[in-house]
Amino acid sequence: DGDTMFLWMGTDVSEESWQALFGVSNAHQLKPVPRRLPELPNSFSIRVREVISHLEQQTGTMRRLIIVRQNLDALEIDFANMLMEDTNNDGMSYLDSVIKICAMCTGLYRIRSTMATRQLPLEAPRQRRFLGDPFARLA
């Protein structure tokens, strides 16, 4: 919606990342869920906060940060509902394109295999004329 920034933390996030961003070793220890990232003195925390700051400077508004932990927060459903697929100006999505290409390749394979197994009518062999020894002129 432009007013809210979500930071989704999946179940596969390493303990080091949790420690670097929040100062805890896993998602369960993050209670209560903070509204801003804590200012920890490590490069990962500084870089993430700089990215958030840069995005806020581009729009000129300070966005509300919501941290969503996979399989722990009820906000995960709201977060998933807000995700939008890039419709590419009503064109095909990436998934639609891949499915179409697969269908085209499968169709071409079927056409080629049908042509290979189809019995084509046999033509009468052409009569060849013998013009003599082609190497006789070279000798």
PDB file of N, CA, C and O in Angstrom, residues 32-62:
ATOM      1  N   PRO A  32       8.590  -8.776  22.258  1.00  0.00           N
ATOM      2  CA  PRO A  32       7.596  -8.586  21.207  1.00  0.00           C
ATOM      3  C   PRO A  32       8.288  -8.270  19.886  1.00  0.00           C
ATOM      4  O   PRO A  32       9.459  -7.897  19.871  1.00  0.00           O
ATOM      5  N   VAL A  33       7.562  -8.419  18.800  1.00  0.00           N
ATOM      6  CA  VAL A  33       8.129  -8.128  17.484  1.00  0.00           C
ATOM      7  C   VAL A  33       8.332  -6.614  17.389  1.00  0.00           C
ATOM      8  O   VAL A  33       7.379  -5.846  17.575  1.00  0.00           O
ATOM      9  N   PRO A  34       9.558  -6.162  17.154  1.00  0.00           N
ATOM     10  CA  PRO A  34       9.824  -4.718  17.132  1.00  0.00           C
ATOM     11  C   PRO A  34       9.222  -4.034  15.906  1.00  0.00           C
ATOM     12  O   PRO A  34       8.977  -4.671  14.883  1.00  0.00           O
ATOM     13  N   ARG A  35       8.994  -2.750  16.022  1.00  0.00           N
ATOM     14  CA  ARG A  35       8.478  -1.941  14.903  1.00  0.00           C
ATOM     15  C   ARG A  35       9.609  -1.333  14.074  1.00  0.00           C
ATOM     16  O   ARG A  35       9.373  -0.847  12.986  1.00  0.00           O
ATOM     17  N   ARG A  36      10.808  -1.323  14.602  1.00  0.00           N
ATOM     18  CA  ARG A  36      11.995  -0.863  13.886  1.00  0.00           C
ATOM     19  C   ARG A  36      13.110  -1.858  14.147  1.00  0.00           C
ATOM     20  O   ARG A  36      13.107  -2.547  15.166  1.00  0.00           O
ATOM     21  N   LEU A  37      14.073  -1.898  13.260  1.00  0.00           N
ATOM     22  CA  LEU A  37      15.228  -2.765  13.484  1.00  0.00           C
ATOM     23  C   LEU A  37      16.111  -2.144  14.547  1.00  0.00           C
ATOM     24  O   LEU A  37      16.371  -0.934  14.516  1.00  0.00           O
ATOM     25  N   PRO A  38      16.586  -2.949  15.480  1.00  0.00           N
ATOM     26  CA  PRO A  38      17.505  -2.394  16.480  1.00  0.00           C
ATOM     27  C   PRO A  38      18.824  -2.005  15.816  1.00  0.00           C
ATOM     28  O   PRO A  38      19.240  -2.607  14.833  1.00  0.00           O
ATOM     29  N   GLU A  39      19.460  -0.978  16.331  1.00  0.00           N
ATOM     30  CA  GLU A  39      20.728  -0.514  15.764  1.00  0.00           C
ATOM     31  C   GLU A  39      21.867  -1.309  16.386  1.00  0.00           C
ATOM     32  O   GLU A  39      22.398  -0.948  17.435  1.00  0.00           O
ATOM     33  N   LEU A  40      22.219  -2.385  15.721  1.00  0.00           N
ATOM     34  CA  LEU A  40      23.310  -3.244  16.199  1.00  0.00           C
ATOM     35  C   LEU A  40      24.582  -2.921  15.420  1.00  0.00           C
ATOM     36  O   LEU A  40      24.525  -2.610  14.227  1.00  0.00           O
ATOM     37  N   PRO A  41      25.746  -3.004  16.062  1.00  0.00           N
ATOM     38  CA  PRO A  41      26.996  -2.608  15.420  1.00  0.00           C
ATOM     39  C   PRO A  41      27.633  -3.718  14.577  1.00  0.00           C
ATOM     40  O   PRO A  41      28.755  -4.139  14.833  1.00  0.00           O
ATOM     41  N   ASN A  42      26.913  -4.183  13.553  1.00  0.00           N
ATOM     42  CA  ASN A  42      27.516  -5.156  12.639  1.00  0.00           C
ATOM     43  C   ASN A  42      27.144  -4.768  11.213  1.00  0.00           C
ATOM     44  O   ASN A  42      26.179  -4.030  10.972  1.00  0.00           O
ATOM     45  N   SER A  43      27.918  -5.236  10.257  1.00  0.00           N
ATOM     46  CA  SER A  43      27.755  -4.782   8.874  1.00  0.00           C
ATOM     47  C   SER A  43      26.400  -5.189   8.277  1.00  0.00           C
ATOM     48  O   SER A  43      25.803  -4.422   7.528  1.00  0.00           O
ATOM     49  N   PHE A  44      25.901  -6.370   8.609  1.00  0.00           N
ATOM     50  CA  PHE A  44      24.624  -6.820   8.044  1.00  0.00           C
ATOM     51  C   PHE A  44      23.475  -5.932   8.523  1.00  0.00           C
ATOM     52  O   PHE A  44      22.650  -5.482   7.729  1.00  0.00           O
ATOM     53  N   SER A  45      23.435  -5.648   9.804  1.00  0.00           N
ATOM     54  CA  SER A  45      22.402  -4.790  10.368  1.00  0.00           C
ATOM     55  C   SER A  45      22.475  -3.384   9.759  1.00  0.00           C
ATOM     56  O   SER A  45      21.454  -2.797   9.399  1.00  0.00           O
ATOM     57  N   ILE A  46      23.664  -2.871   9.642  1.00  0.00           N
ATOM     58  CA  ILE A  46      23.850  -1.530   9.073  1.00  0.00           C
ATOM     59  C   ILE A  46      23.374  -1.494   7.626  1.00  0.00           C
ATOM     60  O   ILE A  46      22.660  -0.565   7.224  1.00  0.00           O
ATOM     61  N   ARG A  47      23.714  -2.515   6.833  1.00  0.00           N
ATOM     62  CA  ARG A  47      23.295  -2.539   5.419  1.00  0.00           C
ATOM     63  C   ARG A  47      21.785  -2.623   5.278  1.00  0.00           C
ATOM     64  O   ARG A  47      21.195  -1.932   4.458  1.00  0.00           O
ATOM     65  N   VAL A  48      21.143  -3.474   6.074  1.00  0.00           N
ATOM     66  CA  VAL A  48      19.686  -3.604   5.988  1.00  0.00           C
ATOM     67  C   VAL A  48      19.015  -2.289   6.388  1.00  0.00           C
ATOM     68  O   VAL A  48      18.087  -1.827   5.713  1.00  0.00           O
ATOM     69  N   ARG A  49      19.492  -1.662   7.452  1.00  0.00           N
ATOM     70  CA  ARG A  49      18.920  -0.381   7.867  1.00  0.00           C
ATOM     71  C   ARG A  49      19.159   0.704   6.824  1.00  0.00           C
ATOM     72  O   ARG A  49      18.311   1.563   6.605  1.00  0.00           O
ATOM     73  N   GLU A  50      20.312   0.658   6.132  1.00  0.00           N
ATOM     74  CA  GLU A  50      20.582   1.625   5.063  1.00  0.00           C
ATOM     75  C   GLU A  50      19.628   1.435   3.884  1.00  0.00           C
ATOM     76  O   GLU A  50      19.192   2.409   3.271  1.00  0.00           O
ATOM     77  N   VAL A  51      19.322   0.190   3.550  1.00  0.00           N
ATOM     78  CA  VAL A  51      18.365  -0.071   2.468  1.00  0.00           C
ATOM     79  C   VAL A  51      17.000   0.496   2.834  1.00  0.00           C
ATOM     80  O   VAL A  51      16.348   1.170   2.023  1.00  0.00           O
ATOM     81  N   ILE A  52      16.561   0.239   4.049  1.00  0.00           N
ATOM     82  CA  ILE A  52      15.263   0.759   4.509  1.00  0.00           C
ATOM     83  C   ILE A  52      15.279   2.286   4.491  1.00  0.00           C
ATOM     84  O   ILE A  52      14.335   2.928   4.018  1.00  0.00           O
ATOM     85  N   SER A  53      16.353   2.879   4.968  1.00  0.00           N
ATOM     86  CA  SER A  53      16.481   4.334   4.990  1.00  0.00           C
ATOM     87  C   SER A  53      16.462   4.903   3.574  1.00  0.00           C
ATOM     88  O   SER A  53      15.818   5.929   3.304  1.00  0.00           O
ATOM     89  N   HIS A  54      17.152   4.252   2.661  1.00  0.00           N
ATOM     90  CA  HIS A  54      17.189   4.704   1.266  1.00  0.00           C
ATOM     91  C   HIS A  54      15.792   4.668   0.644  1.00  0.00           C
ATOM     92  O   HIS A  54      15.390   5.605  -0.051  1.00  0.00           O
ATOM     93  N   LEU A  55      15.045   3.596   0.897  1.00  0.00           N
ATOM     94  CA  LEU A  55      13.687   3.507   0.366  1.00  0.00           C
ATOM     95  C   LEU A  55      12.790   4.598   0.942  1.00  0.00           C
ATOM     96  O   LEU A  55      11.961   5.171   0.235  1.00  0.00           O
ATOM     97  N   GLU A  56      12.974   4.904   2.203  1.00  0.00           N
ATOM     98  CA  GLU A  56      12.177   5.966   2.824  1.00  0.00           C
ATOM     99  C   GLU A  56      12.560   7.338   2.279  1.00  0.00           C
ATOM    100  O   GLU A  56      11.707   8.202   2.081  1.00  0.00           O
ATOM    101  N   GLN A  57      13.836   7.549   1.984  1.00  0.00           N
ATOM    102  CA  GLN A  57      14.278   8.827   1.424  1.00  0.00           C
ATOM    103  C   GLN A  57      13.762   9.015   0.001  1.00  0.00           C
ATOM    104  O   GLN A  57      13.453  10.130  -0.403  1.00  0.00           O
ATOM    105  N   GLN A  58      13.678   7.929  -0.758  1.00  0.00           N
ATOM    106  CA  GLN A  58      13.174   8.030  -2.135  1.00  0.00           C
ATOM    107  C   GLN A  58      11.732   8.517  -2.166  1.00  0.00           C
ATOM    108  O   GLN A  58      11.353   9.278  -3.045  1.00  0.00           O
ATOM    109  N   THR A  59      10.924   8.045  -1.243  1.00  0.00           N
ATOM    110  CA  THR A  59       9.508   8.422  -1.231  1.00  0.00           C
ATOM    111  C   THR A  59       9.237   9.636  -0.354  1.00  0.00           C
ATOM    112  O   THR A  59       8.186  10.253  -0.466  1.00  0.00           O
ATOM    113  N   GLY A  60      10.164   9.962   0.527  1.00  0.00           N
ATOM    114  CA  GLY A  60       9.971  11.097   1.407  1.00  0.00           C
ATOM    115  C   GLY A  60       9.046  10.813   2.580  1.00  0.00           C
ATOM    116  O   GLY A  60       8.629  11.730   3.271  1.00  0.00           O
ATOM    117  N   THR A  61       8.692   9.567   2.783  1.00  0.00           N
ATOM    118  CA  THR A  61       7.825   9.216   3.909  1.00  0.00           C
ATOM    119  C   THR A  61       8.484   8.121   4.732  1.00  0.00           C
ATOM    120  O   THR A  61       9.165   7.253   4.205  1.00  0.00           O
ATOM    121  N   MET A  62       8.258   8.181   6.022  1.00  0.00           N
ATOM    122  CA  MET A  62       8.765   7.133   6.896  1.00  0.00           C
ATOM    123  C   MET A  62       7.702   6.045   6.974  1.00  0.00           C
ATOM    124  O   MET A  62       6.595   6.283   7.452  1.00  0.00           O
TER     125      MET A  62
END
